[in-house]
Amino acid sequence: MILARNTPVWHYLTRRSQLLAAASNGRVIAFRRAYHDESFGFRKPRQFTMPDYSPTELSNRAVNAPLQRYADALRTHGHRAASIDPLDLLRRERVPALEPSRYGLSDPNTTYDIRGILWTGHGPESNDQWSLRDITKFLNNVYVGRIAYEYMDLPSKTERLWFAHLLESQSSTSMLHFSAERKQRIHQLIACSEVFDTFLQTKFPNLKRYGLEGGESMLPALDALVGEAARAGITHVVLAMPHRGRLNLLTGLLGYDPASLFHKIKGGAEWCIEGGQFAGDVLSHLTASPILNYDRKEIKVALLPNPSHLEAINPVALGKARAKQYTLLQALEKGGKGAEGCMLGDKVMCVQLHGDASFTGQGVVMETLGLSNLPHYTSGGSVHIVVNVGYTTPASSARSSLYCSDVAKMINCPVLHVNGDYPEDVVRAVEIAFKYRNYFRKDIVIDLLVYRRWGHNELDEPSFTQPLMYQKIRARRSVPALYEDKLIKEGTLEEDAAASVRKSYKATLTDALAVSSSYNPPLVKLEGQWSVTKIDGNSVKMVWPGSAAAQTFDTGVDAEVLREAARASVSVPDGFDIHPRLQRHVKNRLAALEKGDGIDWATAEASQSEWAMAFGSLMLGGCDVRIAGQDVGRGTFSHRRHAMLVDQKTEGVVVPLNHVLSKATGKLELANSSLSEEAVLGFEYGASWERPDFLPIWEAQFGDFFNGAQVIIDTFISSAETKWAKQSGILLLLPHGLDGAGPEHSSSRIERMLQLTNDPYSPQPDVNVNMHVAYPTTPAQYFHLLRRQVKRNYRKPLVVAAPKGLLRLAAASSRLSDMLPGTKFHPVIPDITPTNTVERVILMSGKLYYDLVKERAARNLDERVAIIRIEELAPFPFAELTDVLRPYTSNGMNRIEWTWVQEEPKNQGAWGHVKDRLAVVLRALGSDGHVKYVGRREDAVPAPGIGETYRVQQKAVMDGAFSGL
């Protein structure tokens, strides 16, 4: 980050801390840990320290302690008296703390030494003796104006000093003054926004457009923010916002074609896809990704698609921003320029817009804020703009805090409140916010207090519940009109020029409306990083899922490569003190690898040391892998993954996959997360949008923990491809299986995932199922599923009902030969029982298979009962299942009894999904399609909490599977 020379802030930092400035060019040095010190992707928060006050300043602060208390009171409490409400409806009580007499300061003519107390920006030759009258005026001008600041509660003294110096030293500098050109730019944005809203209200009076009337200052705020970012060297802005003002932003700043918008309003599509299914989305979710230019600096602004669930887009944007930064870092490394000088946040900035009510009320806001400074989740600081329109519910019923922004204080985030009636003050607040974000690389909030001229939408009547507010709103002139009057009065803008801006833009909209009926929506193409992916070292063109060109490539790996990699994966760095229990674990895994059988789940996935079979081979192919979730490094509750090792003496961390396998161009990031589901899953999903040669995985601590992230699954993972033409290779690992754990923690609610799929009830050509759901029973199957996610020329979300009881079950192991070239994932696994002796065919899915096999052997029924495993439930494997079942029909269909067995209750598990589809397969083979259900009866919970009841129910399932034989 470059700090401009010869500015008051530069002089201040140079004078107070040589530690923070490089001698020649003013570059601030921030030390960080290298990859070999921490696991890949670890980003330690930037640390800034400054020396204490000089002896002279400390002495003066002691002598003038009352003045110091008074100055700090203005800094701390000035916001309580600031003029930040455009409607003047905030109940503002007298603030005694802001009166100098409270501190024994009474005579306005008394002079005080201000050194170490105020930061006026004056040099050492200036007068440091100020009268109380001047001090009071100065502090009130800074802290009790139309911008209010909350920064004195920050725990960092450095940040508090930074704010005080910036605000006080530049209170009378160029930050307060705008050129005529800049003012005219502000006028153009807000005037055109007003024309746009008026035009839509006239032409489409029944349209719910969620206009920006009253909140037009949002546009110059974003314009200033993007411009500051571009001039600072940032090349990408990832923008998340809700519905309010979205159409104004799209057409006014982001270059969205009004003809396309009008075409959509009339019922047309926003775009089309060649060979793909597309349902589209509503007006208030439209997107754009233009490249804007500020002072010959190009910057791409990606406005992400959002669902109607407020604030759900926030973690998605954060994940996308971090993933984009890593893409740029990799580009620097591949270009030979090196990435050491590039910090997170240098090139990419996340900007999140919020509503005041949702910022306070939606839990995902707090979850996402909680990620902002974590080492595996920070993106280098987000700028939050709360468009505070005044919810139709009074604030007294909408929140328990003074400000809607108070929730951000959970991460020690500074807050700037600004009156939206004054666009220039809004722009200044944005500039201050960006300076803070770009310096400290931390989040900051702008509380933009505005109003909405209409209710929730243009067809709503807000005065039903807010009569006094809307009396004021309907009696006042608009923000653009007030600002236009100001510019005309001061001579910055001529009346004719102002009228010309409005007339010209209205003509543009009129012309666009005229051609909208014949408008042809553009064809969406896979471009940029999504146009090509690398598979086995070869460039492969990406296609739309479901198209004729969609295919899966070989997921097997050469045996010697697997052995060499697995041996390396259990190597421990010299001098590294590994836990004694893991030493035994390493020996057992090596022995299994040498024999070529007994490969367990962890070995198939990621092994303990340097690289493992699935992840290691993907990394060698240039694919990055990221596993996120709670305690994923070792595997929840000591699951046998142990992909990260912790030195027992120093607590140093090493990820052997990255440490030893130096020739792999891909990396493994183990992102141990906070105890959050919705934000963490949203973050990983956002990262999956960045590029196809990346495997993002979210592992739930328990399968039913996804409940807290259901909004992300419903509105993004299961539907984004259909709504927004966005592919994703996100993989969800949801531990599943009844094992006596009780009502919770037993089920991943697989029935919910299956219900979300558009899996057809009968075989269809070129079917494009929105997401895949699998319940594998062997490590080899799991291995192939992991690799298949990126060994295709398209991307598709995958939900895996992951093993629980199978992790340590000896029978649930695979041979090395099951993972060699030519092997693959099998949606259906047949039984080895001779078909001519079978009387009953059990169809099932998941871990219950091993219990059934054991029970079958105990009852001497190995030749009379076949157990068929359906490993992939969606897309339902019609063809594969038909092939497996056909041999059982050759000796007479009538003597075969078809049974579905599951341990979940009848109203849960896979039964509801497979019942009709199994009937289709059996009818095609000549049967009547009847399948007997064996399992628990309907229940309100997945499993009982009473141990004896669980055992009785489990025994009943086993008895039912084999009864009558």
PDB file of C-alpha atoms in Angstrom, residues 202 404-405 653 765 954:
ATOM      1  CA  THR A 202     -44.947   7.010 -15.589  1.00  0.00           C
ATOM      2  CA  CYS A 404     -28.677  -0.030  13.132  1.00  0.00           C
ATOM      3  CA  SER A 405     -24.907  -0.156  12.649  1.00  0.00           C
ATOM      4  CA  VAL A 653       1.486 -26.063  12.166  1.00  0.00           C
ATOM      5  CA  PRO A 765     -32.405 -37.617 -22.653  1.00  0.00           C
ATOM      6  CA  GLN A 954     -32.647 -50.988  14.716  1.00  0.00           C
TER       7      GLN A 954
END
